[in-house]
Coordinates of C-alpha atoms in Angstrom, one line a residue:
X1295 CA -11.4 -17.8 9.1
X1296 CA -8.0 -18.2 10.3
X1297 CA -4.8 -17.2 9.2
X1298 CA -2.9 -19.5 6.5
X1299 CA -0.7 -21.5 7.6
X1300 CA -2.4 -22.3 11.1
X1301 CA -1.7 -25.9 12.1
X1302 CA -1.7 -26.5 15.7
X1303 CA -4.9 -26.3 17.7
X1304 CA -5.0 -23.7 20.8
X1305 CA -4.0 -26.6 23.1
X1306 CA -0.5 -26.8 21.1
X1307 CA -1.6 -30.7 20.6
X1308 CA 0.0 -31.7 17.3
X1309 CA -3.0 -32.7 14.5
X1310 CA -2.1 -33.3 11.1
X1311 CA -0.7 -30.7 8.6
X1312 CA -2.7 -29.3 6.2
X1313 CA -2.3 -29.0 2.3
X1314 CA -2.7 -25.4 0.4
X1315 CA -3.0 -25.2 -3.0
X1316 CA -2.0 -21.9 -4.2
X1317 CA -3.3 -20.1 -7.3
X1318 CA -0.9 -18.2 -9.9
X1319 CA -1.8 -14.9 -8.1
X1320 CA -0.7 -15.7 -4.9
X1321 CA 2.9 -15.9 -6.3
X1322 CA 2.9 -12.7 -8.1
X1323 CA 1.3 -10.9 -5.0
X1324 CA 4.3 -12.4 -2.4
X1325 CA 7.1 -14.7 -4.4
X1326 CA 7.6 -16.3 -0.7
X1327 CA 4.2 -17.0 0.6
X1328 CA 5.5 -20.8 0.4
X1329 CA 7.3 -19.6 3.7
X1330 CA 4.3 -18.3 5.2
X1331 CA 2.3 -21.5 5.5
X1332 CA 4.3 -22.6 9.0
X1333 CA 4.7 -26.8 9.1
X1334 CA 1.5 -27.0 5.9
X1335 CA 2.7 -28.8 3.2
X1336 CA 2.2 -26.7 -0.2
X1337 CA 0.8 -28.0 -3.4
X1338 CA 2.0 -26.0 -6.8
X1339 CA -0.6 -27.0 -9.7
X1340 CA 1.5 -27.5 -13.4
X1341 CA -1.1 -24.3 -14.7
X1342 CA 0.5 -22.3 -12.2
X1343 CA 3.8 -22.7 -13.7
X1344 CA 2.7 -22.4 -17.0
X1345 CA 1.1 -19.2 -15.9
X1346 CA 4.0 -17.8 -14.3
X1347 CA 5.9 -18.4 -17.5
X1348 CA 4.5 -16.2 -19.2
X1349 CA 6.0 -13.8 -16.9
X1350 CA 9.4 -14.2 -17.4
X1351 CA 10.5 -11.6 -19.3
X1352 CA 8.4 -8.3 -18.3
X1353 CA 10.2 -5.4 -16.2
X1354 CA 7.3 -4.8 -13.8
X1355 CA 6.2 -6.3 -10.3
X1356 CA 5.1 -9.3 -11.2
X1357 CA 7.7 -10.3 -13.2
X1358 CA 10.4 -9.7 -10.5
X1359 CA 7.5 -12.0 -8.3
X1360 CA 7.7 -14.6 -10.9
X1361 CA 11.4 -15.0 -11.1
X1362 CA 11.7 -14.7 -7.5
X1363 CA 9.8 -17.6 -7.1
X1364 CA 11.4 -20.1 -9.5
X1365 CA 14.8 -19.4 -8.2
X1366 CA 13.5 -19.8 -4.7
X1367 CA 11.7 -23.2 -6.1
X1368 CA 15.3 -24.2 -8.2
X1369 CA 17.2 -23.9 -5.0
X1370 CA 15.1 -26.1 -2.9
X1371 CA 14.7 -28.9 -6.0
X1372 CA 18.4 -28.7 -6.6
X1373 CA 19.9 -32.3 -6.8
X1374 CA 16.3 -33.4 -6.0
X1375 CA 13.3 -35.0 -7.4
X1376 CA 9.9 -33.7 -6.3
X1377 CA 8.7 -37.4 -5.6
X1378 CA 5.2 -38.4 -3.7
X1379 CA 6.2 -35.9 -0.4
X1380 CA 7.4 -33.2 -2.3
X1381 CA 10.6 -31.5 -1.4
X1382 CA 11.3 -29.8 2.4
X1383 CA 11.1 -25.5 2.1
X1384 CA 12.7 -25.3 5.2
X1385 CA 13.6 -25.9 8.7
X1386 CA 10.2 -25.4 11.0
X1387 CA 8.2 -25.5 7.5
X1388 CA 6.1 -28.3 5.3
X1389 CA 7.2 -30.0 2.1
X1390 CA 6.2 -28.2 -1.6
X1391 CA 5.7 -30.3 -4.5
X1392 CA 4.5 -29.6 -8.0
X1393 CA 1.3 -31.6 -8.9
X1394 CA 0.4 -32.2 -12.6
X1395 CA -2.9 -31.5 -14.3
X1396 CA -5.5 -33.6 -13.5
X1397 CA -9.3 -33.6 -14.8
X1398 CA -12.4 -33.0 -12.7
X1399 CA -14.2 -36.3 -11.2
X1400 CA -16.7 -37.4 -13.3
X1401 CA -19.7 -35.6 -11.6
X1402 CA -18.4 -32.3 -11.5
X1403 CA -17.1 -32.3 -15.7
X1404 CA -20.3 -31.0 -16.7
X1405 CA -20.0 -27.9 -14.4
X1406 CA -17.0 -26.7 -15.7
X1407 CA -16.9 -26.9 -19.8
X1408 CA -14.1 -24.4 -20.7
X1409 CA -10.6 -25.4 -20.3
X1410 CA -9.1 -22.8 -19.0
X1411 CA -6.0 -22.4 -16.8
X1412 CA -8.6 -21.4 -13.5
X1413 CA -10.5 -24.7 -14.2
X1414 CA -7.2 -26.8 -14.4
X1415 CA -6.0 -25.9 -11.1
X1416 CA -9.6 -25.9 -9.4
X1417 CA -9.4 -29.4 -10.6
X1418 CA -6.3 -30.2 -9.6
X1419 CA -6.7 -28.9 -5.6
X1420 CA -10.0 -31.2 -5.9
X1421 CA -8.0 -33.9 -6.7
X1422 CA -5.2 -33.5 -4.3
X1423 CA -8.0 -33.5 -1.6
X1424 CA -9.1 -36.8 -2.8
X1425 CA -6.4 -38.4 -2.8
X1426 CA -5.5 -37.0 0.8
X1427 CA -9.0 -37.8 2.7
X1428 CA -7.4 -37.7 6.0
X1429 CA -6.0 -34.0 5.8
X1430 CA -7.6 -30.7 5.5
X1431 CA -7.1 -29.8 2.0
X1432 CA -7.5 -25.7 1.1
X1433 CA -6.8 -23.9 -2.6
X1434 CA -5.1 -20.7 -1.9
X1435 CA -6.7 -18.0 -3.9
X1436 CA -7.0 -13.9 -4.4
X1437 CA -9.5 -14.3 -7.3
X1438 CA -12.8 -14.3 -5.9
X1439 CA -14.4 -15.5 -8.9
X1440 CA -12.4 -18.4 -8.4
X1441 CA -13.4 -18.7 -5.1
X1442 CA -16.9 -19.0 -5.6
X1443 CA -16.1 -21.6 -8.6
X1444 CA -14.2 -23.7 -5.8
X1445 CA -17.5 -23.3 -3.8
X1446 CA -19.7 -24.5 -5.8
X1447 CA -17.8 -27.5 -6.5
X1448 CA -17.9 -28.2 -2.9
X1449 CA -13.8 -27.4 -2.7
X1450 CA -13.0 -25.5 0.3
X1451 CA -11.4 -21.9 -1.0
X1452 CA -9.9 -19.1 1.1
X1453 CA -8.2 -15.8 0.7
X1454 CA -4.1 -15.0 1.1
X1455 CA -4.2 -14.1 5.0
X1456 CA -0.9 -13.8 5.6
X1457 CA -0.9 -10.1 4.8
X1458 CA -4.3 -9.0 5.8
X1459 CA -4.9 -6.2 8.4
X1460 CA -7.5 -6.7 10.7
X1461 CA -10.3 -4.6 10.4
X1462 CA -9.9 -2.7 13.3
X1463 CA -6.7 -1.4 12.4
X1464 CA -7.9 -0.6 9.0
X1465 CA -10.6 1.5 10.6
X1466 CA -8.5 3.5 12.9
X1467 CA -6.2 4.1 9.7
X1468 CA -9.5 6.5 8.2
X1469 CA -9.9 8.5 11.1
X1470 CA -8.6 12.0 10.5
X1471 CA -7.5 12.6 14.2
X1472 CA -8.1 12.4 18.0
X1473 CA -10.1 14.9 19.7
X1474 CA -8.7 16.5 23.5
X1475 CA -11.6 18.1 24.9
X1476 CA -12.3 20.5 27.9
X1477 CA -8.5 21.6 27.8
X1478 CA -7.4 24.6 30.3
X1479 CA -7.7 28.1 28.9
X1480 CA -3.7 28.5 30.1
X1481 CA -2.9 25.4 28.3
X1482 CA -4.1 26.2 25.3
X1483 CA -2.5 30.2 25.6
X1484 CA 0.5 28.5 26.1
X1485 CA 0.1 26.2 22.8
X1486 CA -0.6 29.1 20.7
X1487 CA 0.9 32.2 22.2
X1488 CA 3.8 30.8 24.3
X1489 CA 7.7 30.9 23.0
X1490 CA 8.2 27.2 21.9
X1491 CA 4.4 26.7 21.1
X1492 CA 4.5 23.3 22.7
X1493 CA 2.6 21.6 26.0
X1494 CA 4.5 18.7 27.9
X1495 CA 2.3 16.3 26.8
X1496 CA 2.5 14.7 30.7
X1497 CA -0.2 17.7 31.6
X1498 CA -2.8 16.3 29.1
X1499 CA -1.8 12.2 29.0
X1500 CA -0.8 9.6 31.5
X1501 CA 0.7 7.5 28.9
X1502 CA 2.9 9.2 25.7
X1503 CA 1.4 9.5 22.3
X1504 CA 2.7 7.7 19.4
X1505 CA 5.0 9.9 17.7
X1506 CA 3.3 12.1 15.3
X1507 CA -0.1 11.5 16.6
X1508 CA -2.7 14.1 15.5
X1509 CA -4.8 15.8 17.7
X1510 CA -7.7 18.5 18.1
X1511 CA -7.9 20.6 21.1
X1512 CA -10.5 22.6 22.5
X1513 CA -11.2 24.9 25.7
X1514 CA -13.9 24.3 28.3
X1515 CA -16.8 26.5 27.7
X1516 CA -15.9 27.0 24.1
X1517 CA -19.1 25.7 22.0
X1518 CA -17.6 27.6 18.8
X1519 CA -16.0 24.2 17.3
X1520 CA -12.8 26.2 16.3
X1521 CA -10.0 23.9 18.1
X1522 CA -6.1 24.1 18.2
X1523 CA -4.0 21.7 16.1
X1524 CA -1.3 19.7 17.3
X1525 CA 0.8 17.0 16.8
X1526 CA 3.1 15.1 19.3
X1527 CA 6.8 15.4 18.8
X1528 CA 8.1 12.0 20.2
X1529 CA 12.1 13.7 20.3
X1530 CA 11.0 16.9 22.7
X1531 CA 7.8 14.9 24.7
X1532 CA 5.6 17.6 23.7
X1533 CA 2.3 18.5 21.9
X1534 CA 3.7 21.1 19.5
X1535 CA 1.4 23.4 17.2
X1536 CA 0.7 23.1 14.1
X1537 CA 0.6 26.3 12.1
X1538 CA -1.2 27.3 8.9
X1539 CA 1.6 27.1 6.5
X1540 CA 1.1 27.6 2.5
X1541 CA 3.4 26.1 0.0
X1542 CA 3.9 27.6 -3.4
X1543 CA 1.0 29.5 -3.7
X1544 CA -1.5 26.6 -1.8
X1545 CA -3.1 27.2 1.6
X1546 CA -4.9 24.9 3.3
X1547 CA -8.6 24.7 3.4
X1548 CA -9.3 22.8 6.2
X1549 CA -7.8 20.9 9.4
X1550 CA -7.1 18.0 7.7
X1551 CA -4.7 19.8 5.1
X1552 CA -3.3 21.5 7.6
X1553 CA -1.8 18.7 9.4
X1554 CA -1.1 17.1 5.6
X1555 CA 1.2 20.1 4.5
X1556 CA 2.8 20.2 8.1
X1557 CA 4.3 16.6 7.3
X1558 CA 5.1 17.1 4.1
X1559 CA 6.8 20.3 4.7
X1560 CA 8.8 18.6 8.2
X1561 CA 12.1 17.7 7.2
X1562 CA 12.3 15.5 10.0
X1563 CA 9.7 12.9 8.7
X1564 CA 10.7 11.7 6.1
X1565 CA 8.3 9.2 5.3
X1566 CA 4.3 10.7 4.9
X1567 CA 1.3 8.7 3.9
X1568 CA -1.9 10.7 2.8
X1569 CA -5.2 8.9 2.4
X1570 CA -8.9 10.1 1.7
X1571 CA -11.0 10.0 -1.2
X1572 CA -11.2 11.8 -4.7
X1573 CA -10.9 16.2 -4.0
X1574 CA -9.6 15.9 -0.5
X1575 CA -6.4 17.6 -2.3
X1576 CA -3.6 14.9 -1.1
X1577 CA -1.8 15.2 -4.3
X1578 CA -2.1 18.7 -4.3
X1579 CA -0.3 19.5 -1.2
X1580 CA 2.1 17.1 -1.6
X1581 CA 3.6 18.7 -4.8
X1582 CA 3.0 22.2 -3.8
X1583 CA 5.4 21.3 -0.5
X1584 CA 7.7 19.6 -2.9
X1585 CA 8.1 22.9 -5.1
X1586 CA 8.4 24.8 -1.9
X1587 CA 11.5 23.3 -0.9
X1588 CA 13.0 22.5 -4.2
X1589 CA 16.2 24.3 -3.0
X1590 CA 16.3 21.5 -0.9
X1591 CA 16.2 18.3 -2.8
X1592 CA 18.3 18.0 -6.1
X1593 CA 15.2 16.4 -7.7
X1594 CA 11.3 15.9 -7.3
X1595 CA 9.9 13.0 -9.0
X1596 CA 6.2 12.2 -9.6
X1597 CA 5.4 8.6 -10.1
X1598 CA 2.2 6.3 -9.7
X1599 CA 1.8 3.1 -11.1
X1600 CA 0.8 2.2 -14.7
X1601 CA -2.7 0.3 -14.3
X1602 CA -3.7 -1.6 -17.9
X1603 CA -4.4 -4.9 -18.2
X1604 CA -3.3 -8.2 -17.3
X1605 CA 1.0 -8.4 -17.5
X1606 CA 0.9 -5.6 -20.1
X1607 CA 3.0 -2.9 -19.1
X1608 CA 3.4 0.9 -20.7
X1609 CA 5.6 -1.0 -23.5
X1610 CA 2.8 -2.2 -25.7
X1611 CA 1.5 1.5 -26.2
X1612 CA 2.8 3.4 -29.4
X1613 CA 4.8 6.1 -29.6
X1614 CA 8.2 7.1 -27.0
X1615 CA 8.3 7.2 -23.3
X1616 CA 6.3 10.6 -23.1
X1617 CA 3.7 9.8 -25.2
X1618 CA 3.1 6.4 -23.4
X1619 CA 3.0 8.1 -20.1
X1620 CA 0.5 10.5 -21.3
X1621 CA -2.8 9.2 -20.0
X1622 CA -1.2 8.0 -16.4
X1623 CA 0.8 11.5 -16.0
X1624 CA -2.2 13.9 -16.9
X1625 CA -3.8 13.6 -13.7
X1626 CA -0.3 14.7 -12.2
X1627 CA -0.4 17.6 -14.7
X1628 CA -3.1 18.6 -13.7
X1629 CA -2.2 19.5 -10.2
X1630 CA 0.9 21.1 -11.4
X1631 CA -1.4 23.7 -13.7
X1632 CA -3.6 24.1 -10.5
X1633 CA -0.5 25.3 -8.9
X1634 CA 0.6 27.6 -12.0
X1635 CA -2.9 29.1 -12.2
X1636 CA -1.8 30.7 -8.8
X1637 CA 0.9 32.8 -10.5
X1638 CA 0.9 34.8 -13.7
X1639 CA 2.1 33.1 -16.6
X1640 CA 5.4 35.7 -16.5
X1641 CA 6.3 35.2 -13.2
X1642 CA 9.2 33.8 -11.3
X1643 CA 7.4 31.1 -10.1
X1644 CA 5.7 30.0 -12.9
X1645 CA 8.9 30.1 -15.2
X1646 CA 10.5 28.9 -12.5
X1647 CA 8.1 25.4 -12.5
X1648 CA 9.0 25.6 -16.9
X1649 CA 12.4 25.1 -16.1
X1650 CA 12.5 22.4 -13.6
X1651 CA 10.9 20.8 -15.9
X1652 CA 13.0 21.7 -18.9
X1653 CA 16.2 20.5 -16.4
X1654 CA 14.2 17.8 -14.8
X1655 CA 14.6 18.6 -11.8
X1656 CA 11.2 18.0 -11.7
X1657 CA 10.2 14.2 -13.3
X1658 CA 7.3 12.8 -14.1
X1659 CA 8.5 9.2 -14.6
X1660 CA 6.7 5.6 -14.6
X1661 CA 7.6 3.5 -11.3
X1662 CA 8.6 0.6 -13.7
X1663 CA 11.7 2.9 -13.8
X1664 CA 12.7 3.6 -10.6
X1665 CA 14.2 -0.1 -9.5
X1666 CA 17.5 -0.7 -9.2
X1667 CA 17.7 3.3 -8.9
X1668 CA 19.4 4.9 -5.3
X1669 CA 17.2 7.7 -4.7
X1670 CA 19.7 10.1 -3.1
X1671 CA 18.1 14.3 -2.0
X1672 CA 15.0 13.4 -3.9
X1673 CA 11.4 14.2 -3.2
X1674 CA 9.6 11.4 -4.0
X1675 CA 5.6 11.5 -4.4
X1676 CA 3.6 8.5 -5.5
X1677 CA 0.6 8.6 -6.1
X1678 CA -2.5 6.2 -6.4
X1679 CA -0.3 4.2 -3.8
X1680 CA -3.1 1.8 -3.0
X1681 CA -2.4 -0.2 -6.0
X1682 CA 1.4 -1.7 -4.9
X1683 CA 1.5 -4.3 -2.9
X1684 CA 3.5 -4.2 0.0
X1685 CA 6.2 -5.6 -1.2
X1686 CA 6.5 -3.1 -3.7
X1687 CA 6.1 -0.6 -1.4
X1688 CA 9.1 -1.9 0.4
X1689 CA 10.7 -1.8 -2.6
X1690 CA 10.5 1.5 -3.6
X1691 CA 11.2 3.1 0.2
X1692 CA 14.2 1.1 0.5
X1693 CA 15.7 2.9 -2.5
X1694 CA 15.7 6.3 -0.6
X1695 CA 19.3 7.3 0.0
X1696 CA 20.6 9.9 2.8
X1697 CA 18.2 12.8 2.3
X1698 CA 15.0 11.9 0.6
X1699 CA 11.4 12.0 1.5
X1700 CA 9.0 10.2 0.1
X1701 CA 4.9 10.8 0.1
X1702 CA 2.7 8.1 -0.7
X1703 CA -0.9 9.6 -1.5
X1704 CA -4.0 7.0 -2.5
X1705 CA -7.4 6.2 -1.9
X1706 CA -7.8 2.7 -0.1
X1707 CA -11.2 2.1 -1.3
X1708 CA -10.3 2.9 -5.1
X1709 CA -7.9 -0.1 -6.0
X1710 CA -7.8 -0.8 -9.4
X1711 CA -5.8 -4.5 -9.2
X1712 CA -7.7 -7.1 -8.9
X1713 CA -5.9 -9.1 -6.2
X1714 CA -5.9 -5.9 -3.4
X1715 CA -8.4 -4.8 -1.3
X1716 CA -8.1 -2.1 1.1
X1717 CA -7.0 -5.0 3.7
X1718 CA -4.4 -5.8 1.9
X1719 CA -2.8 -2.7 -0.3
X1720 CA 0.9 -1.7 0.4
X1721 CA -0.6 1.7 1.5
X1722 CA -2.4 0.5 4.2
X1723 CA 0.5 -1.8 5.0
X1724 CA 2.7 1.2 5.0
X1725 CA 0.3 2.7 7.7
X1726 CA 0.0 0.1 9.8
X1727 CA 3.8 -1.3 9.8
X1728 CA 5.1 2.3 10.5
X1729 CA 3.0 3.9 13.1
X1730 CA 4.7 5.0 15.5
X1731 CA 7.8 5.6 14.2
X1732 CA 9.5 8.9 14.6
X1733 CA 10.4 9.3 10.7
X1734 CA 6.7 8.5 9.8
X1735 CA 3.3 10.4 9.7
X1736 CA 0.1 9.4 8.6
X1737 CA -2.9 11.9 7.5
X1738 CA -6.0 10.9 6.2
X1739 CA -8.0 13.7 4.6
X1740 CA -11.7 13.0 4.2
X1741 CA -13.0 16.6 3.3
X1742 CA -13.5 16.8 -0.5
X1743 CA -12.0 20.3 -1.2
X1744 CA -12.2 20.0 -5.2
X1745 CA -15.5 21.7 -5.3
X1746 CA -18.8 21.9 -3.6
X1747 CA -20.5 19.6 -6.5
X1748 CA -17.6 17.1 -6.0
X1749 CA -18.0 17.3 -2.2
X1750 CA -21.6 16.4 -2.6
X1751 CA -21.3 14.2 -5.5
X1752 CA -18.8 11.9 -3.1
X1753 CA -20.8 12.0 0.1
X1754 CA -24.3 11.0 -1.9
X1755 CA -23.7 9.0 -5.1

């Protein structure tokens, strides 16, 4: 399928623009997908906007999407009817008009009894595709339920492409690192042993890394398996080691953690994405290098999004902020007691965790929260990051001020929203957009590490 928005042939001979009809959720996943559809005209079905009214007034993502969008759409109408054409979105782009309800033809009513918002603007792209028999005419959807209903109605349906990383990309994103085999005995000695611990990384590649590219090395001969970590510093041009560091009481376990806690602990990246699956321990290390250089940051904040249902936001729960947060902050909690268990209850650093809380200096706060905030010396860990989008991901970096880092940790193929998929998350965005930058690293853990039962349970079930 091709991207939307697609209108010229390969040739560059012009043909005649297409028509997408977009869906509510296409909106409230990108308030300016309208721009995205090159010189295709777009088609706004009356249910969407009653839809999107209904998000007026929330606080949250979608919300902010839903205003965005009328404002963008009370600009362009300003002084202006919609007429038969629509109005022009811009220079180099198609016309968008607002098309009313209309009711399926007469041989499809019987397929679709319930009159539901989904059906009305099913019926609606079917009837703009009538009425335009010369043009390709496409509904615009992230629902795949509604997908298949445009299917079987004989409606041609596809996906919000715009944003979509290709698979390829995706795939490269859940490998843990690259392998350097058959490396000289003296290069190695000099890696581990020598004064800088580093390796010009011209004696091992024709071409530079990207910076902070992981890799594994082993010696010729060796048939052990035990290998050398490294990672490429782009500001020196060399492979430098990575050591086994601990952080607050956490070593760790494997390879994979070890790079993890050597970007999380590097105050020169200060931007870290950690992926893998449930036990691999990404929130886990990222907290325990948090506390570790507390004397750093004036504040550590824990955040991940608040998941319920529909537009409903934390509000709708009983009780104040904390007691709201409860069932979203508990799996937080729980890697902060893993790190206490390390200490006895009396100690410095356990009392010392106590009061950073009592002084929160160390906040466990909703992300609903944090806009409009100007994260200045702040740690910043979200977790479950693979339910923003990536325009909320956006969002939320571009509130660091001077001195913050900020760790994104989720699981790509555990999205809870039902517009993402693991092509289209703001994590995976947030991979792909910033490899290669110097302020960036990316680790993906896929060792469970919770227990040996989880590790099973994961790689089996």
């Amino acid at each position: 399928m091709t991207r939307n928005g697609e209108g010229r042939n390969s040739g560059g001979v012009s043909k005649k623009t297409k028509i997408f009809v977009l869906d509510t959720n296409i909106i409230l996943h990108d308030y300016k997908a309208i721009r995205h559809f090159q010189d295709n005209d777009i088609v706004i079905p009356i249910a969407v906007l009653e839809e999107l009214d209904k998000f007026k007034k929330g606080t949250d993502a979608l919300s902010f999407n839903a205003r965005g969008f009328m404002r963008d759409i009370d600009r362009l109408t300003e002084g202006k009817m919609f007429g038969r054409n629509g109005v022009p979105i811009g220079k180099g782009l198609g016309n968008i008009k607002i098309e009313p309800n209309h009711p399926f033809p007469e041989s499809l009513q019987s397929l679709f009894m319930d009159d539901i918002q989904d059906h009305r603007i099913l019926s609606t792209a079917i009837w703009v595709r009538e009425h335009h028999p010369d043009r390709f005419v496409a509904l615009v959807t992230k629902d795949i339920n509604l997908r298949m209903k445009s299917k079987a109605a004989g409606m041609e349906a596809q996906d919000y492409m715009t944003d979509r990383i290709e698979d390829e990309k995706v795939e490269v994103s859940q490998k843990p690192m690259s392998y350097i085999n058959e490396v000289e005995p003296d290069q190695l000695q000099q890696l581990v042993y020598g004064q800088d611990n580093c390796l010009p990384y011209r004696e091992l590649f024709k071409e530079e890394p990207q910076a902070n590219q992981l890799f594994k090395m082993k010696w010729k001969g060796d048939s052990s398996g035990a290998a050398v970590c490294v990672r490429y510093d782009a500001d020196r041009k060399v492979l430098a080691l990575v050591r086994n560091n601990n952080a607050y009481g956490i070593k760790p376990r494997n390879d994979e953690q070890k790079f993890a806690m050597d970007a999380c602990l590097n105050p020169k990246i200060q931007l870290v994405s950690l992926t893998g699956g449930a036990g691999t321990g990404k929130t886990l290390i990222a907290l325990a290098s948090a506390l570790e250089q507390v004397h750093e940051y004036d504040q550590i904040i824990l955040s991940r999004p608040t998941v319920i249902l529909g537009n409903q936001d934390i509000g709708f729960l009983p009780g104040d902020q904390k007691s709201k947060m409860g069932p979203f902050v508990q799996p937080l909690m729980d890697n902060l007691n893993v790190i206490k268990s390390q200490f006895r209850p009396s100690s410095k650093e356990a009392l010392k965790i106590e009061n950073l809380l009592e002084e929160e200096k160390l906040l466990i706060s909703p992300l609903a929260y944090i806009r409009g905030r100007s994260l200045g010396k702040v740690f910043f860990i979200v977790d479950e990051a693979q339910n923003l989008t990536p325009h909320e991901i956006k969002t939320i970096i571009t509130r660091a001020g001077e001195g913050t880092k900020m760790v994104f940790t989720g699981d790509i193929f555990q999205i809870d929203q039902p517009y993402l998929d693991r092509w289209s998350n703001g994590l995976t965005h947030l991979r792909e957009k910033m490899a290669g930058q110097k302020l960036f690293e990316h680790v993906f853990l896929s060792k469970g590490e919770r227990s040996q039962l989880s590790d099973i349970a994961s790689r089996l079930l």
